[in-house]
Tab-separated table of C-alpha atoms and ligand atoms in Angstrom:
chain	number	residue	atom	x	y	z
A	193	MET	CA	115.417	127.114	124.060
A	194	ARG	CA	111.832	128.356	123.944
A	195	GLU	CA	111.467	127.304	120.306
A	196	ILE	CA	112.866	123.873	121.093
A	197	LEU	CA	110.433	123.489	124.006
A	198	LYS	CA	107.542	124.567	121.780
A	199	ARG	CA	108.403	121.953	119.186
A	200	ALA	CA	108.841	119.290	121.852
A	201	ILE	CA	105.460	120.098	123.418
A	202	GLY	CA	103.931	119.953	119.947
A	203	GLU	CA	105.335	116.466	119.402
A	204	GLY	CA	104.111	115.373	122.829
A	205	ARG	CA	100.634	116.806	122.354
A	206	GLU	CA	100.022	114.609	119.309
A	207	GLU	CA	100.369	111.536	121.538
A	208	ILE	CA	97.822	112.546	124.196
A	209	ALA	CA	94.968	110.926	122.274
A	210	PHE	CA	96.674	107.536	122.684
A	211	GLY	CA	96.943	107.798	126.481
A	212	GLU	CA	94.566	107.637	129.444
A	213	THR	CA	94.629	108.979	132.992
A	214	ALA	CA	95.197	106.518	135.850
A	215	SER	CA	91.601	105.556	136.568
A	216	TYR	CA	92.535	102.774	139.023
A	217	ILE	CA	92.833	105.673	141.466
A	218	PRO	CA	89.414	107.267	140.765
A	219	GLU	CA	90.503	110.774	141.734
A	220	LEU	CA	93.329	110.615	139.163
A	221	GLY	CA	90.911	109.331	136.551
A	222	ARG	CA	89.035	112.639	136.813
A	223	VAL	CA	92.039	114.796	135.861
A	224	ASP	CA	91.885	116.550	132.441
A	225	LYS	CA	94.221	114.484	130.283
A	226	ASN	CA	94.902	117.319	127.836
A	227	GLN	CA	97.023	119.287	130.264
A	228	LEU	CA	100.678	119.485	129.345
A	229	GLY	CA	103.626	121.404	130.697
A	230	VAL	CA	107.406	121.292	130.622
A	231	CYS	CA	109.932	123.201	132.703
A	232	VAL	CA	113.690	123.227	132.250
A	233	TYR	CA	116.095	124.616	134.851
A	234	THR	CA	119.761	124.798	133.865
A	235	SER	CA	122.935	124.920	135.931
A	236	GLU	CA	123.528	128.428	134.548
A	237	GLY	CA	120.431	129.470	136.451
A	238	LYS	CA	118.087	129.790	133.454
A	239	LYS	CA	114.552	128.578	133.850
A	240	GLU	CA	112.191	128.101	130.921
A	241	ALA	CA	108.600	126.988	131.438
A	242	LEU	CA	105.960	126.239	128.840
A	243	GLY	CA	102.350	125.095	129.214
A	244	ASP	CA	100.782	123.885	132.459
A	245	THR	CA	103.866	124.167	134.628
A	246	ASP	CA	102.179	125.646	137.682
A	247	VAL	CA	99.263	123.194	137.813
A	248	ARG	CA	99.415	121.027	140.955
A	249	PHE	CA	99.294	117.247	140.514
A	250	THR	CA	100.293	114.341	142.722
A	251	ILE	CA	103.897	113.232	142.633
A	252	GLN	CA	102.973	109.504	142.858
A	253	SER	CA	105.922	107.222	142.119
A	254	ILE	CA	108.378	110.070	141.736
A	255	SER	CA	108.271	110.165	145.543
A	256	LYS	CA	110.125	106.817	145.408
A	257	VAL	CA	113.231	108.826	144.493
A	258	ILE	CA	112.872	110.897	147.659
A	259	THR	CA	112.173	107.969	149.967
A	260	LEU	CA	115.130	106.074	148.496
A	261	ALA	CA	117.457	109.054	149.010
A	262	VAL	CA	116.281	109.602	152.586
A	263	ALA	CA	116.525	105.887	153.385
A	264	LEU	CA	120.076	105.740	151.999
A	265	GLU	CA	121.039	108.670	154.201
A	266	ARG	CA	119.285	107.540	157.371
A	267	CYS	CA	119.493	103.735	157.192
A	268	GLY	CA	122.610	103.304	155.057
A	269	PHE	CA	123.309	101.491	151.797
A	270	TYR	CA	123.533	97.986	153.256
A	271	LYS	CA	120.258	98.129	155.157
A	272	VAL	CA	118.405	99.524	152.112
A	273	PHE	CA	119.777	96.939	149.686
A	274	GLU	CA	119.781	94.020	152.080
A	275	LYS	CA	116.281	92.986	151.028
A	276	VAL	CA	115.561	95.223	148.028
A	277	GLY	CA	117.448	94.661	144.758
A	278	MET	CA	118.975	96.992	142.168
A	279	GLU	CA	117.773	95.248	139.024
A	280	PRO	CA	115.084	96.285	136.558
A	281	SER	CA	112.076	94.025	137.018
A	282	GLY	CA	110.748	93.966	133.456
A	283	ASP	CA	107.277	93.832	135.016
A	284	ALA	CA	104.532	96.340	135.751
A	285	PHE	CA	105.176	98.714	138.654
A	286	ASN	CA	102.491	97.106	140.795
A	287	SER	CA	103.283	93.500	139.967
A	288	LEU	CA	103.734	90.919	142.683
A	289	VAL	CA	104.224	87.925	140.425
A	290	LYS	CA	108.008	87.613	140.537
A	291	LEU	CA	108.095	88.622	144.165
A	292	ASP	CA	106.529	85.293	144.951
A	293	LEU	CA	107.664	83.108	142.085
A	294	SER	CA	111.278	83.682	141.245
A	295	SER	CA	112.713	86.226	143.637
A	296	ASN	CA	112.608	86.535	147.359
A	297	TYR	CA	113.084	90.266	147.293
A	298	PRO	CA	111.566	93.223	145.446
A	299	TYR	CA	113.613	93.818	142.305
A	300	ASN	CA	114.309	97.505	142.962
A	301	PRO	CA	113.192	100.571	144.978
A	302	MET	CA	111.323	102.163	142.033
A	303	ILE	CA	108.514	99.594	141.901
A	304	ASN	CA	105.754	99.439	144.482
A	305	SER	CA	107.053	96.379	146.349
A	306	GLY	CA	110.508	97.922	146.778
A	307	ALA	CA	109.123	101.298	147.783
A	308	ILE	CA	106.721	99.809	150.337
A	309	ALA	CA	109.624	97.841	151.845
A	310	ILE	CA	111.663	101.041	152.080
A	311	ALA	CA	108.688	102.901	153.574
A	312	SER	CA	108.643	100.278	156.323
A	313	TYR	CA	112.304	101.022	157.146
A	314	LEU	CA	111.550	104.723	157.411
A	315	THR	CA	108.321	104.762	159.426
A	316	PRO	CA	110.011	103.952	162.765
A	317	ILE	CA	112.636	106.685	162.340
A	318	ILE	CA	111.083	109.619	160.489
A	319	SER	CA	107.663	111.260	160.501
A	320	PHE	CA	105.605	112.088	157.444
A	321	LYS	CA	105.795	115.733	158.508
A	322	LYS	CA	109.587	115.609	158.285
A	323	MET	CA	109.367	113.875	154.881
A	324	LEU	CA	107.105	116.678	153.662
A	325	GLU	CA	109.663	119.229	154.854
A	326	ILE	CA	112.450	117.374	153.031
A	327	THR	CA	110.358	117.155	149.862
A	328	ARG	CA	109.691	120.901	149.957
A	329	LYS	CA	113.405	121.551	150.356
A	330	LEU	CA	114.474	119.242	147.562
A	331	CYS	CA	111.879	120.677	145.172
A	332	LEU	CA	112.594	124.288	146.244
A	333	ASP	CA	108.852	124.561	146.690
A	334	GLU	CA	107.303	125.525	150.033
A	335	GLN	CA	103.774	125.154	148.624
A	336	ILE	CA	103.852	121.365	148.456
A	337	THR	CA	101.029	119.876	150.542
A	338	LEU	CA	99.160	116.603	150.842
A	339	ASN	CA	96.354	116.205	148.308
A	340	SER	CA	93.862	114.601	150.663
A	341	ASP	CA	91.324	113.781	147.923
A	342	VAL	CA	93.886	111.702	146.052
A	343	TYR	CA	95.217	110.215	149.302
A	344	LEU	CA	91.735	109.078	150.370
A	345	SER	CA	90.908	107.866	146.868
A	346	GLU	CA	94.012	105.676	146.779
A	347	MET	CA	93.516	104.428	150.344
A	348	ALA	CA	89.994	103.339	149.370
A	349	ASN	CA	91.417	101.362	146.421
A	350	ILE	CA	94.512	99.892	147.994
A	351	SER	CA	93.902	96.133	147.583
A	352	ARG	CA	96.826	95.450	145.268
A	353	ASN	CA	99.373	97.379	147.325
A	354	LYS	CA	97.962	95.735	150.438
A	355	ALA	CA	98.505	92.327	148.851
A	356	ILE	CA	102.100	93.328	148.075
A	357	ALA	CA	102.649	94.563	151.633
A	358	TYR	CA	101.270	91.388	153.221
A	359	LEU	CA	103.420	89.281	150.907
A	360	LEU	CA	106.443	91.325	152.029
A	361	GLU	CA	105.436	90.783	155.648
A	362	SER	CA	105.036	87.037	155.129
A	363	LYS	CA	108.573	86.889	153.742
A	364	GLY	CA	110.015	88.874	156.634
A	365	ILE	CA	111.021	91.741	154.347
A	366	ILE	CA	108.942	94.179	156.354
A	367	ALA	CA	108.533	93.853	160.091
A	368	SER	CA	105.501	91.960	161.265
A	369	GLY	CA	102.617	94.256	162.155
A	370	SER	CA	103.905	97.162	160.057
A	371	VAL	CA	101.751	96.726	156.933
A	372	GLN	CA	99.213	99.408	157.778
A	373	GLU	CA	101.636	102.163	158.730
A	374	SER	CA	103.988	101.377	155.833
A	375	LEU	CA	101.130	101.653	153.330
A	376	ASP	CA	99.874	104.860	154.891
A	377	PHE	CA	103.340	106.422	154.691
A	378	TYR	CA	103.799	105.197	151.105
A	379	VAL	CA	100.442	106.538	149.898
A	380	ARG	CA	100.910	109.871	151.689
A	381	MET	CA	104.248	110.334	149.948
A	382	CYS	CA	102.570	109.504	146.603
A	383	SER	CA	99.850	112.087	147.292
A	384	LEU	CA	102.046	115.175	147.594
A	385	ASN	CA	101.028	117.952	145.233
A	386	VAL	CA	103.880	119.207	143.043
A	387	THR	CA	104.221	121.111	139.756
A	388	ALA	CA	106.371	120.552	136.668
A	389	GLU	CA	108.456	123.433	137.970
A	390	SER	CA	109.049	121.760	141.354
A	391	LEU	CA	110.218	118.645	139.514
A	392	ALA	CA	112.606	120.671	137.343
A	393	ASN	CA	114.030	122.193	140.533
A	394	PHE	CA	114.497	118.780	142.118
A	395	GLY	CA	116.032	117.522	138.877
A	396	LEU	CA	118.639	120.265	138.967
A	397	VAL	CA	119.455	119.532	142.628
A	398	LEU	CA	120.142	115.919	141.600
A	399	ALA	CA	122.057	117.016	138.489
A	400	LEU	CA	124.326	119.074	140.743
A	401	GLY	CA	125.025	116.096	142.987
A	402	GLY	CA	122.641	117.110	145.790
A	403	VAL	CA	123.403	120.815	146.080
A	404	HIS	CA	120.898	123.700	146.148
A	405	PRO	CA	121.383	125.513	142.800
A	406	GLU	CA	121.005	128.991	144.281
A	407	THR	CA	122.522	128.847	147.763
A	408	GLY	CA	125.037	126.032	147.293
A	409	GLU	CA	123.700	124.359	150.447
A	410	ARG	CA	124.173	120.578	150.450
A	411	LEU	CA	120.734	118.947	150.534
A	412	LEU	CA	121.727	115.336	149.866
A	413	GLU	CA	125.002	113.447	150.135
A	414	GLU	CA	126.828	113.100	146.844
A	415	ASP	CA	127.234	109.302	146.927
A	416	VAL	CA	123.517	108.929	147.721
A	417	VAL	CA	122.631	111.042	144.672
A	418	LYS	CA	124.907	108.895	142.525
A	419	VAL	CA	123.038	105.735	143.544
A	420	VAL	CA	119.659	107.393	143.069
A	421	LYS	CA	120.462	108.628	139.543
A	422	THR	CA	121.783	105.225	138.523
A	423	ILE	CA	118.619	103.473	139.719
A	424	MET	CA	116.521	106.113	137.936
A	425	LEU	CA	118.353	105.314	134.699
A	426	THR	CA	117.884	101.550	134.952
A	427	CYS	CA	114.482	101.319	136.674
A	428	GLY	CA	112.801	104.757	136.704
A	429	MET	CA	110.381	104.157	133.830
A	430	TYR	CA	109.369	100.667	135.052
A	431	ASP	CA	109.252	98.073	132.306
A	432	GLY	CA	109.773	100.866	129.767
A	433	SER	CA	113.175	101.805	131.232
A	434	GLY	CA	115.312	100.055	128.618
A	435	GLU	CA	113.593	101.518	125.579
A	436	PHE	CA	113.496	104.943	127.228
A	437	ALA	CA	117.235	104.766	127.963
A	438	VAL	CA	117.954	103.975	124.308
A	439	HIS	CA	115.783	106.747	122.865
A	440	VAL	CA	116.199	109.428	125.526
A	441	GLY	CA	119.256	108.533	127.593
A	442	ILE	CA	118.401	110.748	130.569
A	443	PRO	CA	117.874	109.292	134.084
A	444	SER	CA	114.181	109.867	134.792
A	445	LYS	CA	111.377	108.844	137.087
A	446	SER	CA	107.699	108.827	136.217
A	447	GLY	CA	104.539	108.767	138.293
A	448	VAL	CA	100.937	107.880	137.445
A	449	GLY	CA	99.911	111.455	138.284
A	450	GLY	CA	101.509	112.290	134.910
A	451	GLY	CA	104.786	113.695	136.170
A	452	ILE	CA	108.277	112.930	134.936
A	453	LEU	CA	111.427	114.044	136.747
A	454	SER	CA	114.545	114.057	134.555
A	455	VAL	CA	118.164	114.692	135.413
A	456	VAL	CA	120.677	115.766	132.791
A	457	ASP	CA	123.807	115.263	134.833
A	458	LYS	CA	125.624	118.465	135.765
A	459	LYS	CA	123.505	120.419	133.280
A	460	MET	CA	119.789	120.616	133.987
A	461	GLY	CA	116.642	119.421	135.637
A	462	ILE	CA	113.517	118.822	133.584
A	463	GLY	CA	110.006	118.552	134.997
A	464	ILE	CA	107.016	117.426	132.962
A	465	PHE	CA	103.311	117.204	133.617
A	466	GLY	CA	101.144	115.259	131.189
A	467	PRO	CA	98.526	113.050	132.844
A	468	ALA	CA	97.661	110.907	129.805
A	469	LEU	CA	99.597	107.685	130.434
A	470	ASP	CA	100.807	104.889	128.181
A	471	SER	CA	100.082	101.249	129.000
A	472	LYS	CA	103.084	101.128	131.358
A	473	GLY	CA	101.961	104.072	133.459
A	474	ASN	CA	104.389	106.631	132.013
A	475	SER	CA	103.237	110.043	130.730
A	476	ILE	CA	102.859	109.402	127.015
A	477	ALA	CA	103.363	113.006	125.920
A	478	GLY	CA	106.171	113.318	128.445
A	479	ARG	CA	108.083	110.497	126.811
A	480	TYR	CA	107.867	112.173	123.414
A	481	ILE	CA	108.799	115.572	124.816
A	482	LEU	CA	111.913	114.102	126.394
A	483	ARG	CA	112.778	112.241	123.227
A	484	SER	CA	112.563	115.487	121.292
A	485	LEU	CA	114.560	117.509	123.842
A	486	SER	CA	117.223	114.825	124.021
A	487	ARG	CA	117.582	114.857	120.241
A	488	GLU	CA	117.450	118.648	119.765
A	489	LEU	CA	119.711	119.567	122.671
A	490	GLY	CA	122.034	116.539	122.505
A	491	LEU	CA	121.119	115.449	126.042
A	492	HIS	CA	121.476	111.673	125.629
A	493	MET	CA	124.113	110.633	128.161
A	494	PHE	CA	126.066	108.834	125.429
A	495	SER	CA	125.758	111.439	122.705
B	95	LIG	N1	100.431	105.459	144.260
B	95	LIG	C1	100.607	104.709	143.048
B	95	LIG	C2	100.443	103.217	143.283
B	95	LIG	O1	100.905	102.732	144.245
B	95	LIG	C3	101.951	105.006	142.479
B	95	LIG	C4	102.229	104.237	141.213
B	95	LIG	C5	102.964	105.004	140.173
B	95	LIG	O2	103.063	106.219	140.162
B	95	LIG	N2	103.429	104.267	139.203
B	95	LIG	O3	99.859	102.527	142.516
């Protein structure tokens, strides 16, 4: 396994030069783009970590997986998907074009519009503190905290997400008057500091259908996890989801902090940190690492 990880990291590293950090959030723009780490945690209890796997970085859009799971549990399937779709958008994660032109609802919960809508369903019923507790539990990582520098940096550059939120409010998708608190909740969730190892842990919890890999405790309902993994497969890499599914074939979710969470069903969780992003906002080295691991270990869901 170690040799396979080494080769995969090598393949990923070659791509870093072609990527950039997410400078639209200035604090993320300052991160060293050459960092790279991958952690694999298998259902047999083996954990293998290589590179920068204990470096903290912000979870960003990977938090959309957590908010979706919590919303499905607390609000129910019909409330969540009443005004948020299940279809890939084919557009950038922060696009609002189709939201106004051709669709009345956000395409899915993995893009900003869908996640902000879901944040608005959660703010009246659950505190950020509770969400932090849940995140720590799901990632088997008690050290997760809010990165206030990144939080403040994003809040100071929030115009686009604000535009999305007001558009949602104007369409009655989020309750009137809830824009500010929904955005605050959304950005706080994006600003949680994780590691590649925490993502591998979370990936294994999802791979096992929502069960803690060491204690067997149920952390998420099984049917919720099934929905979440399916949406990760079809929408988790934004407008790169289709190509990624063909080449890698592992349900995954990326974030502009450089993280990728991957779930090899029943077998393993994979966590990656590589802050150089491709033009779609996905970790460029991460994509190549996963492509290599999928090939070498036969992890494609249809292989
Ligand atoms: N906080 C980021 C944003 O809203 C998350 C985007 C992402 O990770 N793709 O722009």
